[in-house]
PDB file of N, CA and C in Angstrom:
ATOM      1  N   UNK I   1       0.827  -1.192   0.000  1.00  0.00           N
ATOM      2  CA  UNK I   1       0.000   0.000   0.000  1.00  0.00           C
ATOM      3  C   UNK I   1       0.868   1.251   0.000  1.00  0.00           C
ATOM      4  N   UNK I   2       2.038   1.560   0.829  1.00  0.00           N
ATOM      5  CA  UNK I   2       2.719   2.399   0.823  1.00  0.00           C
ATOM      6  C   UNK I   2       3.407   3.028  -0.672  1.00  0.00           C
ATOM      7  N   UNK I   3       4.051   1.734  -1.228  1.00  0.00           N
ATOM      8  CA  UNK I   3       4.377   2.112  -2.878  1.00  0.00           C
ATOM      9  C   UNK I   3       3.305   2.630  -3.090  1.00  0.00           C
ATOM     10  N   UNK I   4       2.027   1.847  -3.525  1.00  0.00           N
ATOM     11  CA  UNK I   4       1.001   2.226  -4.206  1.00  0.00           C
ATOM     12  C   UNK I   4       0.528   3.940  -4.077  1.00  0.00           C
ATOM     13  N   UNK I   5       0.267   3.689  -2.252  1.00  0.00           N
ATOM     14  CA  UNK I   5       0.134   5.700  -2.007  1.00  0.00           C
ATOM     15  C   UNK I   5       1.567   6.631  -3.089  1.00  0.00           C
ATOM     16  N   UNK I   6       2.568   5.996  -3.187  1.00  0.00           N
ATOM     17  CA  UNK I   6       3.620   7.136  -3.386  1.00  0.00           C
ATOM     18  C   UNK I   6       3.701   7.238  -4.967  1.00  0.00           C
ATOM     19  N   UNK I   7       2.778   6.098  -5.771  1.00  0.00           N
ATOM     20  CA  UNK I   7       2.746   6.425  -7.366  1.00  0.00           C
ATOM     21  C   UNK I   7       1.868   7.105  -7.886  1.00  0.00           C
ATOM     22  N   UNK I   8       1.858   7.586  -8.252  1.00  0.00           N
ATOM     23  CA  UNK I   8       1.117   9.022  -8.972  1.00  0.00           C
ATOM     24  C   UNK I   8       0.155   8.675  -9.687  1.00  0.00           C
ATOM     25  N   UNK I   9      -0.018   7.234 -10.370  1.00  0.00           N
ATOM     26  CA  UNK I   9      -1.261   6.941 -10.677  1.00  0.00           C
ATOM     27  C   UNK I   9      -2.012   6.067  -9.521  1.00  0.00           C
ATOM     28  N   UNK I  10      -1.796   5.917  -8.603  1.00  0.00           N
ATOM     29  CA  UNK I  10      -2.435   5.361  -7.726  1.00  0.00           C
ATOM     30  C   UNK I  10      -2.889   6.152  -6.330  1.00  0.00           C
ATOM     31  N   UNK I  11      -1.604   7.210  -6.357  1.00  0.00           N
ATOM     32  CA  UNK I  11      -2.055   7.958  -5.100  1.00  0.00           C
ATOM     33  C   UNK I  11      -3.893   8.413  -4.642  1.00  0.00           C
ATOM     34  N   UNK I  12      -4.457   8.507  -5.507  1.00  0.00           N
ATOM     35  CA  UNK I  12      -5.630   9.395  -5.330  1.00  0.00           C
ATOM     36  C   UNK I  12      -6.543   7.999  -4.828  1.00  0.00           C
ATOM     37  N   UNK I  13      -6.671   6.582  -5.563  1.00  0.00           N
ATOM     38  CA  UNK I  13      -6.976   5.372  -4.865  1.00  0.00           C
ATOM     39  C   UNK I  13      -6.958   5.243  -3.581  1.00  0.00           C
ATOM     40  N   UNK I  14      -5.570   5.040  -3.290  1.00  0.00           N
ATOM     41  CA  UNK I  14      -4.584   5.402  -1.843  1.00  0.00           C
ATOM     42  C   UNK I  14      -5.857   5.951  -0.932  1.00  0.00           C
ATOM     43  N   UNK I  15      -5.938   7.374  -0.747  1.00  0.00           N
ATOM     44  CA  UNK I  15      -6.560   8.308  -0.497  1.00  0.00           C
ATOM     45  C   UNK I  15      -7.651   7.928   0.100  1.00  0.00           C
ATOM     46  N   UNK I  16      -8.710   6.888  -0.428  1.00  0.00           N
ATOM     47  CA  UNK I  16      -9.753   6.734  -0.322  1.00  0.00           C
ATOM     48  C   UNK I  16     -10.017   6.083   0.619  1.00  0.00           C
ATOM     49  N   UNK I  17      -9.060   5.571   0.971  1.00  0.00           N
ATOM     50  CA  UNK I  17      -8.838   4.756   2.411  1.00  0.00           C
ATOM     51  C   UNK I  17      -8.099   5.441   3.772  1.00  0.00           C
ATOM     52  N   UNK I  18      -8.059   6.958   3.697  1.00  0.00           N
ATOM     53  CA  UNK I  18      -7.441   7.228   4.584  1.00  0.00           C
ATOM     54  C   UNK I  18      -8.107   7.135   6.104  1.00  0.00           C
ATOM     55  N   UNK I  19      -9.420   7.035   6.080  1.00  0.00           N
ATOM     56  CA  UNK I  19      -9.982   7.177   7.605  1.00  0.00           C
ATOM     57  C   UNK I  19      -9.671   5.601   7.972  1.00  0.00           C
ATOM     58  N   UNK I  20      -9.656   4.370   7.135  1.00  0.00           N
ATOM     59  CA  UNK I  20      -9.534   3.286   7.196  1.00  0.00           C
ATOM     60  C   UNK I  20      -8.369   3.092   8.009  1.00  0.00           C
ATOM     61  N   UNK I  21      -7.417   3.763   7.595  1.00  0.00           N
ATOM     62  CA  UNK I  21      -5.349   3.891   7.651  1.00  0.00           C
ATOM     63  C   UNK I  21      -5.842   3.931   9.565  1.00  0.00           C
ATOM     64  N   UNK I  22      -6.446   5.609   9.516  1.00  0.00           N
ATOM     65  CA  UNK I  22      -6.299   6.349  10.874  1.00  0.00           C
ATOM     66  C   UNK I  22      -7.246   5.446  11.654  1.00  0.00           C
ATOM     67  N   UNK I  23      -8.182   4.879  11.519  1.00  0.00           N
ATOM     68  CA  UNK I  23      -8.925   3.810  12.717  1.00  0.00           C
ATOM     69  C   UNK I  23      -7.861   2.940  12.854  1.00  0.00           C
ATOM     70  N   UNK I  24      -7.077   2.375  12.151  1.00  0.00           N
ATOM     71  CA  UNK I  24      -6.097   1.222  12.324  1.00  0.00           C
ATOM     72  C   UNK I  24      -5.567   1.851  12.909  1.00  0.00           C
ATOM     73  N   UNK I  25      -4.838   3.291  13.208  1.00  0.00           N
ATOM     74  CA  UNK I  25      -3.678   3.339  14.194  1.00  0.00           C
ATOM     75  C   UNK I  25      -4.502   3.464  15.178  1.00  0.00           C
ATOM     76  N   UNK I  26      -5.323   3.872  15.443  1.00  0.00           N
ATOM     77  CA  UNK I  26      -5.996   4.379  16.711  1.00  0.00           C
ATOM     78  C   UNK I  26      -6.372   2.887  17.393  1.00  0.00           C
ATOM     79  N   UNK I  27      -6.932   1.807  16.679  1.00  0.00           N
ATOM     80  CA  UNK I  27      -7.716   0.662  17.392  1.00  0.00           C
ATOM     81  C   UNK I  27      -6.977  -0.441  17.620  1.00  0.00           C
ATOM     82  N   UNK I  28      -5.957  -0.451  16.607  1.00  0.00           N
ATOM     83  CA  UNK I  28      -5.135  -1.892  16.173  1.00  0.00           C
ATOM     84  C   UNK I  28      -3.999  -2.071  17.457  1.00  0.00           C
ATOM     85  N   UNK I  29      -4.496  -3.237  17.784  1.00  0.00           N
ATOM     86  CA  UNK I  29      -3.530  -3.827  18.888  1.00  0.00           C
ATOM     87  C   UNK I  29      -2.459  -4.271  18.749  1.00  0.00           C
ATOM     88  N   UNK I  30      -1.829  -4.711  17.587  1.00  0.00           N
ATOM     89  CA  UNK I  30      -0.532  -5.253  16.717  1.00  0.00           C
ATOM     90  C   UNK I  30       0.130  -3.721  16.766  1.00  0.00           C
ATOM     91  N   UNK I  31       1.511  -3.702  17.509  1.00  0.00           N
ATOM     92  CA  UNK I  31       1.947  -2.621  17.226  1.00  0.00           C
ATOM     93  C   UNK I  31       2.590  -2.657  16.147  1.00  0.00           C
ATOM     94  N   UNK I  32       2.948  -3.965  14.892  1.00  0.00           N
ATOM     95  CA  UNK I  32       3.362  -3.519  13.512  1.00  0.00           C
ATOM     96  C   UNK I  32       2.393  -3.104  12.431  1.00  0.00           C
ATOM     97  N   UNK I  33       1.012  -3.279  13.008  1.00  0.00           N
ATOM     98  CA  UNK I  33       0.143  -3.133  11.878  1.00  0.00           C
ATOM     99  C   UNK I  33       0.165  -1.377  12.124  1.00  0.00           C
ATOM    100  N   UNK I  34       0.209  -0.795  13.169  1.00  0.00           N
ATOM    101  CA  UNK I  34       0.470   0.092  13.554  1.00  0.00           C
ATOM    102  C   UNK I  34       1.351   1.132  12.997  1.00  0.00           C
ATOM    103  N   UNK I  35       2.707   0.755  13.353  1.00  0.00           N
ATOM    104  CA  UNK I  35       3.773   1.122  12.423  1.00  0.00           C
ATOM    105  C   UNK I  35       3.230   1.357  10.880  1.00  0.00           C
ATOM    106  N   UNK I  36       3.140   0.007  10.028  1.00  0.00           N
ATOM    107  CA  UNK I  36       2.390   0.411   8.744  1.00  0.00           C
ATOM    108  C   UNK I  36       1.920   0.997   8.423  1.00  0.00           C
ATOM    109  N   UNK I  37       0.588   1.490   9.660  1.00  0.00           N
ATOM    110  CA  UNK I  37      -0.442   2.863   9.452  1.00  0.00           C
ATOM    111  C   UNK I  37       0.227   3.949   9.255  1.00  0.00           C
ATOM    112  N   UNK I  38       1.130   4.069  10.204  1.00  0.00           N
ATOM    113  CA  UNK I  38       2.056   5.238  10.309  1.00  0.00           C
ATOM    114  C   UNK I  38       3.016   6.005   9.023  1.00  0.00           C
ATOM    115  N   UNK I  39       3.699   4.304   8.516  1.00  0.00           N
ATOM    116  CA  UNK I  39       3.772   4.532   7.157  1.00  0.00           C
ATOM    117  C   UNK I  39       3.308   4.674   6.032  1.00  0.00           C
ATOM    118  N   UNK I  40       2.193   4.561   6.135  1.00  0.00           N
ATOM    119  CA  UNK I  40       1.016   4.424   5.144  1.00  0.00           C
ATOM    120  C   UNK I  40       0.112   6.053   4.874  1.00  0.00           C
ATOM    121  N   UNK I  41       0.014   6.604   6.076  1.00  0.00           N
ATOM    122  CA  UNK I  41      -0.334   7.716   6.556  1.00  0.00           C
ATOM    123  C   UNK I  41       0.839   8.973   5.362  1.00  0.00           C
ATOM    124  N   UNK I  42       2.045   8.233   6.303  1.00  0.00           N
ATOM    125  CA  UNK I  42       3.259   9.609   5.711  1.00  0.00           C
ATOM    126  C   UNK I  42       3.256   9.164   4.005  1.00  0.00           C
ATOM    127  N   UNK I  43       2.821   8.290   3.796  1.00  0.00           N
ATOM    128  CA  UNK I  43       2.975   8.086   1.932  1.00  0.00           C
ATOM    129  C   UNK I  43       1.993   8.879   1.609  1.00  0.00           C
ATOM    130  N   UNK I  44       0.883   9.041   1.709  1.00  0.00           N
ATOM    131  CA  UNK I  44      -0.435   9.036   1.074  1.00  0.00           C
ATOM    132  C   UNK I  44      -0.869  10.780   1.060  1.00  0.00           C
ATOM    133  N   UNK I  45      -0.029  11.203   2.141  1.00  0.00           N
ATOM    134  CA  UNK I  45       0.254  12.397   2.949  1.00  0.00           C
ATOM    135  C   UNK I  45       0.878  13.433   1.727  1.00  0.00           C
ATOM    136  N   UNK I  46      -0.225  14.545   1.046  1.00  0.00           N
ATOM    137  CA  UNK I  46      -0.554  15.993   0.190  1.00  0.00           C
ATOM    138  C   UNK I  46      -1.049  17.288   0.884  1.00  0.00           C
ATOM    139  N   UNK I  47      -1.305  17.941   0.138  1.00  0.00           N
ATOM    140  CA  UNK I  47      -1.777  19.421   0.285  1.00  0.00           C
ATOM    141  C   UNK I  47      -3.182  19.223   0.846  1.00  0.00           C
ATOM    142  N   UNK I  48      -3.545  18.281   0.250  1.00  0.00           N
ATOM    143  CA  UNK I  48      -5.094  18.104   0.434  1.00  0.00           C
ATOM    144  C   UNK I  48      -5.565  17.544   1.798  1.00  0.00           C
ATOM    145  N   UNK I  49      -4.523  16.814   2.286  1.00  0.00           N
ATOM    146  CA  UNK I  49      -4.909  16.022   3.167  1.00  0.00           C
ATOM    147  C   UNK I  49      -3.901  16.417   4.703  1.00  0.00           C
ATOM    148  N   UNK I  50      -2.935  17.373   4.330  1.00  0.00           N
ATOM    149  CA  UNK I  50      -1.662  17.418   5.295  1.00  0.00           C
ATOM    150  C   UNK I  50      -2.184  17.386   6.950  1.00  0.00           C
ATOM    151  N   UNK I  51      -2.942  18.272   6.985  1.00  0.00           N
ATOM    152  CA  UNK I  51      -3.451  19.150   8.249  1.00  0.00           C
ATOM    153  C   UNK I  51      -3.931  18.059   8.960  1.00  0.00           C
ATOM    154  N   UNK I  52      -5.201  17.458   8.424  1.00  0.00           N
ATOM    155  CA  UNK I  52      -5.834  16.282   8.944  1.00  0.00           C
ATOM    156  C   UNK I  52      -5.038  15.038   9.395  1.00  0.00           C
ATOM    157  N   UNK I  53      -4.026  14.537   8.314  1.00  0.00           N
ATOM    158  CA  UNK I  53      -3.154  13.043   8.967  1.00  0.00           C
ATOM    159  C   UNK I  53      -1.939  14.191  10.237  1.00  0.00           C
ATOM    160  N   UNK I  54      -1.628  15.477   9.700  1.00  0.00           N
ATOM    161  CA  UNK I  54      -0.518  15.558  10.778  1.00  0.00           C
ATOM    162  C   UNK I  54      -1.055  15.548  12.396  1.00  0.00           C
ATOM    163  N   UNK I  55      -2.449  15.984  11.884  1.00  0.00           N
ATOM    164  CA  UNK I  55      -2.929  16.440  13.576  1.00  0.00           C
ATOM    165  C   UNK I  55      -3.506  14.939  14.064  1.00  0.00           C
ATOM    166  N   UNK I  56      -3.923  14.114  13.581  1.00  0.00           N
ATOM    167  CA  UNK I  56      -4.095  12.934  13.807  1.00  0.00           C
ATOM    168  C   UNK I  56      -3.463  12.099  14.565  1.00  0.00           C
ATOM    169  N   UNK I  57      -1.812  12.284  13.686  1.00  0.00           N
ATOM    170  CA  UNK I  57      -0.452  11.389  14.337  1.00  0.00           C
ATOM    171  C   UNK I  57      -0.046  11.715  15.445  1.00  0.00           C
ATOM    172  N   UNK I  58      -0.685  13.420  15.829  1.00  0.00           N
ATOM    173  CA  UNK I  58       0.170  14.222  16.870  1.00  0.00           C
ATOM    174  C   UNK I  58      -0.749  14.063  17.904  1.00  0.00           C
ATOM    175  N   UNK I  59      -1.922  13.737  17.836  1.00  0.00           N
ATOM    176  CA  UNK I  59      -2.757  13.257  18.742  1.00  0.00           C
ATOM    177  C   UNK I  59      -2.274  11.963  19.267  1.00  0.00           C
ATOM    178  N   UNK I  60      -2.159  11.054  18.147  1.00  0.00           N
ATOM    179  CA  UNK I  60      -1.875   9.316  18.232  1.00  0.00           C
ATOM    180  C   UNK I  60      -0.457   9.503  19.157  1.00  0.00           C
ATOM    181  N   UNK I  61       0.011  10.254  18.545  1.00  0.00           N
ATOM    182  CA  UNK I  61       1.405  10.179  19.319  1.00  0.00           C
ATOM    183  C   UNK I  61       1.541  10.316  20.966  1.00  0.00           C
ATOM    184  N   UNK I  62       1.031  11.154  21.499  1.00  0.00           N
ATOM    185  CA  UNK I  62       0.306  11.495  22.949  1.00  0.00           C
ATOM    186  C   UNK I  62       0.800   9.890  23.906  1.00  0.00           C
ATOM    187  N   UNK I  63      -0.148   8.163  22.915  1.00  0.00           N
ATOM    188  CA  UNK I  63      -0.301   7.376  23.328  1.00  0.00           C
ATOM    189  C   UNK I  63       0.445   6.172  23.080  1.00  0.00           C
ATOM    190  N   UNK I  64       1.307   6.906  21.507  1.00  0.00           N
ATOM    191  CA  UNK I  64       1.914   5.597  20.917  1.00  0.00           C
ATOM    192  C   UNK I  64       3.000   5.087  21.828  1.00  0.00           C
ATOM    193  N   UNK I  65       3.375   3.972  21.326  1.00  0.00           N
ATOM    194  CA  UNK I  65       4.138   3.186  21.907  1.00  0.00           C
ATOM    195  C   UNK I  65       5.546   3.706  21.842  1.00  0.00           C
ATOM    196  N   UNK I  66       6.890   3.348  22.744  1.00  0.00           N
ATOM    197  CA  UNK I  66       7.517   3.933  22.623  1.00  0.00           C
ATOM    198  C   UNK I  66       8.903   3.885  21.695  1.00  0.00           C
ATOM    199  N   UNK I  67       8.383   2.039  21.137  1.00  0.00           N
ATOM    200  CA  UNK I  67       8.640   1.658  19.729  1.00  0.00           C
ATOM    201  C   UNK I  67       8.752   2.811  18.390  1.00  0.00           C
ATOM    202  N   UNK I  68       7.647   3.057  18.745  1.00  0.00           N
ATOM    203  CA  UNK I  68       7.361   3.902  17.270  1.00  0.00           C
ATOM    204  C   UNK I  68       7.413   5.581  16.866  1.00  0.00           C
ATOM    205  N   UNK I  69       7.664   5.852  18.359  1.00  0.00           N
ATOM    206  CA  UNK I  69       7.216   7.640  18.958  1.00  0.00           C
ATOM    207  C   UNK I  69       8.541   8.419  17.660  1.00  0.00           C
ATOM    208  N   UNK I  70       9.809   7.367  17.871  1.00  0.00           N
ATOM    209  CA  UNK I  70      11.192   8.487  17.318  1.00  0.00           C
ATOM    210  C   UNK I  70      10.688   7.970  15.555  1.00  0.00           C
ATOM    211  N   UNK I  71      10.486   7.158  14.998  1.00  0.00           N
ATOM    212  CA  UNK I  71      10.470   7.385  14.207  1.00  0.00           C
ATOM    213  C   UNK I  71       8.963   8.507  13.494  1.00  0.00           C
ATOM    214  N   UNK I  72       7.970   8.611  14.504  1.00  0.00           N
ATOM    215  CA  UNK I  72       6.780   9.484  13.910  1.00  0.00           C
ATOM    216  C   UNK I  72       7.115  11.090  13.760  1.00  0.00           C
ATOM    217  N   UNK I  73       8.439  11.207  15.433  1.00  0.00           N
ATOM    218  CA  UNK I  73       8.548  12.523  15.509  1.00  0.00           C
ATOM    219  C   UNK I  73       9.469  12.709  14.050  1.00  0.00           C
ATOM    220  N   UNK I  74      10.364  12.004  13.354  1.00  0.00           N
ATOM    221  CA  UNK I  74      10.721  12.436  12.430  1.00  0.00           C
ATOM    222  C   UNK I  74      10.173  12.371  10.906  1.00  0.00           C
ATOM    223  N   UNK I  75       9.280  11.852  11.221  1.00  0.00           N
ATOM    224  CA  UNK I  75       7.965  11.981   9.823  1.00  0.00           C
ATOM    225  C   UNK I  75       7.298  13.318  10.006  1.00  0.00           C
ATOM    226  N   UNK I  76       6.882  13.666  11.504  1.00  0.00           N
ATOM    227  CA  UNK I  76       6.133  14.611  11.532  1.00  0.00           C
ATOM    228  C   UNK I  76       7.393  15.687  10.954  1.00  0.00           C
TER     229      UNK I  76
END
């Protein structure tokens, strides 16, 4: 999914699934499916959409694990 978000004919596909992405980080008990979201999030991640996934992650972040916190702060 991540390729897929970052190709230009697929990105806008991508997209269509973003509330899908953000319930997975928020609900998903697997902290790698987690991670994925995270990466999945920063691929898919435009003009259109910036505001909404950044404030999202920065919320998520508050709770994330401490696995995953250094690599989000440097996405964010």
């Amino acid at each position: 999914m991540c390729l897929l978000a970052t190709s230009e004919f697929s990105h806008e596909a991508v997209k269509k699934h973003q509330e899908t992405v953000i319930n997975a980080l928020k609900t998903e008990r697997d902290v790698s499916v987690r991670q994925r979201a995270v990466d999945l999030l920063y691929a898919m991640c435009d003009r259109s959409n910036a505001e909404e996934i950044v404030q999202e992650m920065l919320n998520y972040l508050e709770t994330a694990d401490y696995s995953i916190r250094e690599e989000m702060v440097r996405k964010l």
